[in-house]
mmCIF file of C-alpha atoms in Angstrom:
data_model
loop_
_atom_site.group_PDB
_atom_site.id
_atom_site.type_symbol
_atom_site.label_atom_id
_atom_site.label_comp_id
_atom_site.label_asym_id
_atom_site.label_seq_id
_atom_site.Cartn_x
_atom_site.Cartn_y
_atom_site.Cartn_z
ATOM 1 C CA GLU P 1013 107.483 132.987 97.299
ATOM 2 C CA VAL P 1014 107.374 129.298 97.943
ATOM 3 C CA GLN P 1015 109.133 127.556 95.314
ATOM 4 C CA LEU P 1016 111.142 124.824 93.872
ATOM 5 C CA LEU P 1017 112.984 125.064 90.984
ATOM 6 C CA GLU P 1018 114.377 121.663 89.146
ATOM 7 C CA SER P 1019 117.595 121.987 86.634
ATOM 8 C CA GLY P 1020 119.855 120.189 85.148
ATOM 9 C CA GLY P 1021 117.866 117.759 82.369
ATOM 10 C CA GLY P 1022 118.796 117.199 79.209
ATOM 11 C CA LEU P 1023 119.845 114.768 76.442
ATOM 12 C CA VAL P 1024 122.392 112.049 77.837
ATOM 13 C CA GLN P 1025 123.342 108.687 76.222
ATOM 14 C CA PRO P 1026 122.700 105.315 77.274
ATOM 15 C CA GLY P 1027 125.330 104.409 80.316
ATOM 16 C CA GLY P 1028 125.449 108.071 80.837
ATOM 17 C CA TYR P 1029 125.108 110.375 83.728
ATOM 18 C CA LEU P 1030 123.302 113.383 84.926
ATOM 19 C CA ARG P 1031 122.619 115.283 88.358
ATOM 20 C CA LEU P 1032 119.554 116.644 88.795
ATOM 21 C CA SER P 1033 119.235 120.039 91.307
ATOM 22 C CA CYS P 1034 116.096 121.006 92.928
ATOM 23 C CA ALA P 1035 116.469 124.769 94.708
ATOM 24 C CA ALA P 1036 114.135 125.556 97.562
ATOM 25 C CA SER P 1037 112.976 129.088 98.648
ATOM 26 C CA GLY P 1038 110.373 130.172 100.905
ATOM 27 C CA PHE P 1039 110.248 127.293 103.578
ATOM 28 C CA THR P 1040 112.047 125.621 105.940
ATOM 29 C CA PHE P 1041 113.940 123.161 103.789
ATOM 30 C CA SER P 1042 115.858 121.702 106.503
ATOM 31 C CA SER P 1043 113.390 119.904 108.244
ATOM 32 C CA SER P 1044 111.312 118.973 105.408
ATOM 33 C CA ALA P 1045 110.986 115.718 103.954
ATOM 34 C CA MET P 1046 111.686 115.924 99.749
ATOM 35 C CA SER P 1047 110.938 113.441 97.124
ATOM 36 C CA TRP P 1048 111.559 112.983 93.629
ATOM 37 C CA VAL P 1049 108.710 111.566 91.473
ATOM 38 C CA ARG P 1050 109.200 111.270 87.380
ATOM 39 C CA GLN P 1051 106.604 111.161 84.264
ATOM 40 C CA ALA P 1052 107.592 108.765 81.393
ATOM 41 C CA PRO P 1053 105.968 110.415 78.032
ATOM 42 C CA GLY P 1054 102.494 109.878 77.867
ATOM 43 C CA LYS P 1055 102.439 107.780 81.258
ATOM 44 C CA GLY P 1056 101.856 107.838 84.958
ATOM 45 C CA LEU P 1057 103.356 109.168 87.611
ATOM 46 C CA GLU P 1058 106.003 107.393 89.483
ATOM 47 C CA TRP P 1059 107.805 107.758 92.982
ATOM 48 C CA VAL P 1060 111.734 107.303 92.294
ATOM 49 C CA SER P 1061 113.352 108.741 95.868
ATOM 50 C CA ALA P 1062 112.824 110.352 98.926
ATOM 51 C CA ILE P 1063 114.895 112.175 102.001
ATOM 52 C CA SER P 1064 114.004 112.862 105.352
ATOM 53 C CA GLY P 1065 114.101 116.157 106.595
ATOM 54 C CA SER P 1066 115.704 115.270 109.637
ATOM 55 C CA THR P 1067 117.435 112.099 109.819
ATOM 56 C CA GLY P 1068 118.094 112.058 106.272
ATOM 57 C CA ASN P 1069 116.831 108.465 105.435
ATOM 58 C CA THR P 1070 116.761 107.915 102.228
ATOM 59 C CA TYR P 1071 114.157 105.383 99.861
ATOM 60 C CA TYR P 1072 114.754 104.109 96.471
ATOM 61 C CA ALA P 1073 112.526 102.817 94.105
ATOM 62 C CA ASP P 1074 113.542 99.160 92.706
ATOM 63 C CA SER P 1075 113.586 100.648 89.249
ATOM 64 C CA VAL P 1076 116.730 103.103 90.390
ATOM 65 C CA LYS P 1077 117.925 101.572 93.337
ATOM 66 C CA GLY P 1078 121.699 101.138 92.785
ATOM 67 C CA ARG P 1079 121.912 103.805 90.172
ATOM 68 C CA PHE P 1080 120.383 106.780 91.388
ATOM 69 C CA SER P 1081 121.193 108.564 94.521
ATOM 70 C CA ILE P 1082 119.291 111.557 96.666
ATOM 71 C CA SER P 1083 121.156 114.088 98.793
ATOM 72 C CA ARG P 1084 120.480 117.558 100.107
ATOM 73 C CA ASP P 1085 122.504 120.268 100.562
ATOM 74 C CA ASN P 1086 120.577 122.310 103.633
ATOM 75 C CA SER P 1087 123.232 125.300 103.364
ATOM 76 C CA MET P 1088 122.199 125.528 99.573
ATOM 77 C CA ASN P 1089 118.549 124.665 100.455
ATOM 78 C CA THR P 1090 118.993 122.623 97.469
ATOM 79 C CA LEU P 1091 118.258 118.992 96.358
ATOM 80 C CA TYR P 1092 119.865 116.865 94.527
ATOM 81 C CA LEU P 1093 119.046 113.454 92.097
ATOM 82 C CA GLN P 1094 122.678 112.107 91.274
ATOM 83 C CA MET P 1095 121.726 109.507 87.835
ATOM 84 C CA ASN P 1096 124.116 107.048 86.428
ATOM 85 C CA SER P 1097 124.126 104.097 84.347
ATOM 86 C CA LEU P 1098 120.788 105.690 82.785
ATOM 87 C CA ARG P 1099 118.967 103.598 80.552
ATOM 88 C CA ALA P 1100 116.059 104.325 77.695
ATOM 89 C CA GLU P 1101 113.679 103.614 80.188
ATOM 90 C CA ASP P 1102 114.588 106.244 82.434
ATOM 91 C CA THR P 1103 113.112 109.297 79.953
ATOM 92 C CA ALA P 1104 110.842 111.070 81.712
ATOM 93 C CA VAL P 1105 109.827 114.396 83.065
ATOM 94 C CA TYR P 1106 111.323 114.447 86.852
ATOM 95 C CA PHE P 1107 109.778 116.823 89.623
ATOM 96 C CA CYS P 1108 110.728 117.447 92.792
ATOM 97 C CA ALA P 1109 108.428 117.396 95.366
ATOM 98 C CA LYS P 1110 108.125 118.649 99.335
ATOM 99 C CA GLY P 1111 106.351 116.437 101.647
ATOM 100 C CA ASP P 1112 105.855 113.354 103.911
ATOM 101 C CA ARG P 1113 103.811 110.567 104.897
ATOM 102 C CA SER P 1114 101.738 112.904 106.676
ATOM 103 C CA SER P 1115 101.210 116.230 104.354
ATOM 104 C CA GLY P 1116 101.649 114.577 101.116
ATOM 105 C CA TRP P 1117 103.463 116.011 98.574
ATOM 106 C CA ASP P 1118 102.358 119.774 98.833
ATOM 107 C CA LEU P 1119 104.337 121.525 96.899
ATOM 108 C CA TRP P 1120 105.998 120.502 92.992
ATOM 109 C CA GLY P 1121 108.432 121.970 91.063
ATOM 110 C CA GLN P 1122 107.599 122.445 87.036
ATOM 111 C CA GLY P 1123 109.630 119.335 86.423
ATOM 112 C CA THR P 1124 113.047 119.132 84.222
ATOM 113 C CA LEU P 1125 112.877 116.470 81.070
ATOM 114 C CA VAL P 1126 115.351 114.109 81.034
ATOM 115 C CA THR P 1127 116.230 112.249 77.689
ATOM 116 C CA VAL P 1128 118.331 109.149 77.462
ATOM 117 C CA SER P 1129 119.090 108.122 73.550
ATOM 118 C CA SER P 1130 121.777 107.382 71.555
ATOM 119 C CA GLN X 944 102.707 97.661 87.367
ATOM 120 C CA SER X 945 101.801 99.314 90.274
ATOM 121 C CA VAL X 946 100.260 97.815 92.965
ATOM 122 C CA VAL X 947 97.558 100.271 93.185
ATOM 123 C CA THR X 948 95.333 100.216 90.895
ATOM 124 C CA GLN X 949 92.625 102.865 89.213
ATOM 125 C CA PRO X 950 89.804 103.170 86.348
ATOM 126 C CA PRO X 951 91.507 104.496 83.564
ATOM 127 C CA SER X 952 88.690 107.028 82.723
ATOM 128 C CA ALA X 953 85.954 108.194 84.642
ATOM 129 C CA SER X 954 83.263 111.038 82.574
ATOM 130 C CA GLY X 955 80.233 112.762 83.750
ATOM 131 C CA THR X 956 78.195 116.279 82.419
ATOM 132 C CA PRO X 957 78.621 119.213 84.211
ATOM 133 C CA GLY X 958 77.045 119.671 87.350
ATOM 134 C CA GLN X 959 77.478 115.651 88.057
ATOM 135 C CA ARG X 960 79.057 113.742 90.824
ATOM 136 C CA VAL X 961 82.072 111.526 89.631
ATOM 137 C CA THR X 962 83.789 109.237 91.997
ATOM 138 C CA ILE X 963 87.361 107.268 90.969
ATOM 139 C CA SER X 964 88.981 104.258 93.093
ATOM 140 C CA CYS X 965 91.685 103.247 94.134
ATOM 141 C CA SER X 966 92.556 99.393 95.006
ATOM 142 C CA GLY X 967 95.496 98.624 96.588
ATOM 143 C CA SER X 968 96.553 95.796 99.573
ATOM 144 C CA SER X 969 96.736 95.961 103.556
ATOM 145 C CA SER X 970 100.417 96.694 103.491
ATOM 146 C CA ASN X 971 99.562 100.051 101.542
ATOM 147 C CA ILE X 972 96.211 101.603 101.406
ATOM 148 C CA GLY X 973 95.548 99.457 104.481
ATOM 149 C CA SER X 974 97.854 100.703 106.545
ATOM 150 C CA ASP X 975 99.044 104.418 105.508
ATOM 151 C CA TYR X 976 97.363 107.597 104.369
ATOM 152 C CA VAL X 977 95.915 107.727 100.708
ATOM 153 C CA TYR X 978 96.404 111.172 99.355
ATOM 154 C CA TRP X 979 95.021 112.571 96.009
ATOM 155 C CA TYR X 980 96.525 114.394 93.393
ATOM 156 C CA GLN X 981 95.158 116.239 89.937
ATOM 157 C CA GLN X 982 97.359 116.944 86.779
ATOM 158 C CA LEU X 983 96.171 119.278 84.329
ATOM 159 C CA PRO X 984 97.644 118.683 80.853
ATOM 160 C CA GLY X 985 101.334 119.894 80.686
ATOM 161 C CA THR X 986 101.332 121.126 84.565
ATOM 162 C CA ALA X 987 102.983 119.362 87.735
ATOM 163 C CA PRO X 988 100.734 117.623 89.671
ATOM 164 C CA LYS X 989 98.273 119.018 92.902
ATOM 165 C CA LEU X 990 97.859 118.077 95.967
ATOM 166 C CA LEU X 991 93.906 117.914 96.073
ATOM 167 C CA ILE X 992 93.743 115.309 99.193
ATOM 168 C CA TYR X 993 95.884 114.439 102.114
ATOM 169 C CA ARG X 994 95.322 112.153 105.213
ATOM 170 C CA ASN X 995 92.626 110.141 103.090
ATOM 171 C CA ASN X 996 89.837 113.003 103.509
ATOM 172 C CA GLN X 997 91.872 116.279 104.307
ATOM 173 C CA ARG X 998 91.843 118.941 101.939
ATOM 174 C CA PRO X 999 94.781 121.558 101.681
ATOM 175 C CA SER X 1000 93.635 125.409 101.873
ATOM 176 C CA GLY X 1001 92.338 126.823 98.720
ATOM 177 C CA VAL X 1002 90.935 123.341 97.364
ATOM 178 C CA PRO X 1003 87.225 123.433 96.669
ATOM 179 C CA ASP X 1004 84.934 121.353 99.218
ATOM 180 C CA ARG X 1005 83.596 119.682 95.837
ATOM 181 C CA PHE X 1006 86.175 117.336 96.121
ATOM 182 C CA SER X 1007 86.244 115.050 98.910
ATOM 183 C CA GLY X 1008 88.415 111.303 99.553
ATOM 184 C CA SER X 1009 87.833 108.723 101.883
ATOM 185 C CA LYS X 1010 88.943 105.283 102.590
ATOM 186 C CA SER X 1011 87.516 101.931 103.932
ATOM 187 C CA GLY X 1012 90.234 98.813 104.533
ATOM 188 C CA THR X 1013 91.639 98.241 101.200
ATOM 189 C CA SER X 1014 90.425 100.486 99.088
ATOM 190 C CA ALA X 1015 89.899 104.348 99.095
ATOM 191 C CA SER X 1016 88.321 106.848 96.495
ATOM 192 C CA LEU X 1017 87.836 110.375 95.348
ATOM 193 C CA ALA X 1018 84.595 112.139 94.526
ATOM 194 C CA ILE X 1019 84.070 115.307 92.455
ATOM 195 C CA SER X 1020 80.959 117.007 92.988
ATOM 196 C CA GLY X 1021 79.078 119.753 90.842
ATOM 197 C CA LEU X 1022 81.429 118.537 88.103
ATOM 198 C CA ARG X 1023 82.842 121.484 85.955
ATOM 199 C CA SER X 1024 84.783 121.793 82.902
ATOM 200 C CA GLU X 1025 88.153 122.761 84.889
ATOM 201 C CA ASP X 1026 88.310 119.557 86.492
ATOM 202 C CA GLU X 1027 89.019 117.915 83.339
ATOM 203 C CA ALA X 1028 92.393 116.146 84.429
ATOM 204 C CA ASP X 1029 94.264 113.167 85.331
ATOM 205 C CA TYR X 1030 93.746 112.231 89.213
ATOM 206 C CA TYR X 1031 96.163 109.611 90.746
ATOM 207 C CA CYS X 1032 95.866 108.321 94.514
ATOM 208 C CA ALA X 1033 99.216 107.793 96.330
ATOM 209 C CA THR X 1034 100.267 105.867 99.511
ATOM 210 C CA TRP X 1035 103.012 104.183 101.171
ATOM 211 C CA ASP X 1036 104.011 100.556 101.037
ATOM 212 C CA ASP X 1037 105.022 99.310 104.419
ATOM 213 C CA SER X 1038 106.267 95.763 103.259
ATOM 214 C CA LEU X 1039 107.812 97.664 100.110
ATOM 215 C CA THR X 1040 108.784 100.716 101.891
ATOM 216 C CA ILE X 1041 108.244 102.553 98.821
ATOM 217 C CA TYR X 1042 105.826 105.592 97.989
ATOM 218 C CA VAL X 1043 103.228 104.055 95.295
ATOM 219 C CA PHE X 1044 101.152 105.712 92.543
ATOM 220 C CA GLY X 1045 97.908 104.885 91.723
ATOM 221 C CA THR X 1046 97.847 104.017 87.909
ATOM 222 C CA GLY X 1047 95.910 107.219 87.115
ATOM 223 C CA THR X 1048 92.221 108.166 85.772
ATOM 224 C CA LYS X 1049 91.462 110.272 83.224
ATOM 225 C CA VAL X 1050 88.086 112.628 83.790
ATOM 226 C CA THR X 1051 86.257 113.737 81.003
ATOM 227 C CA VAL X 1052 83.530 116.413 81.638
ATOM 228 C CA LEU X 1053 81.069 116.016 78.476
#
């Protein structure tokens, strides 16, 4: 089955860290560009980070640059988002999504909730 | 503050045609593809339109996209109750080297 499954969300204190994972199946993960997109409660969608399939080039929104790091393990068909120095404003549902500037994000996970609060 | 703007809401009665606009600039919509996503309450977004006006398989032809200059639009014809959702445009910004989402439009079927 073609799917993305996120995990790793939870409650963390401000200044803390979390690592999100996104397990991919049913498609050629290694050649697929991937992104993380988040949605704060009651708010719109915000693109967070992307990683290309072939070169592994990475891109970040200004709001997370220097704090978040996207990576992938093609042998495990898994995408990661390492989130450090977390802030209250990082509270959101985090989605992983497959796709690039040509295809759009044509496959999405169900999302994992990250809550940053003391 | 998003650099790509949409009207916050749109509405219509069943069977009507509704159009949602997406306004950007020469560095984003003006120079790259536009995508449209539908998000039903409590679910992940779904790709509706890619490359400005292409529909993925399985998306009804009631949904159509277009782009002109620094603006794009999504049209929903033959509006149905199940179309009630939030709709987002998205594109790449060449000068910021980031993806950007529009501010989102809530469509209500009256």
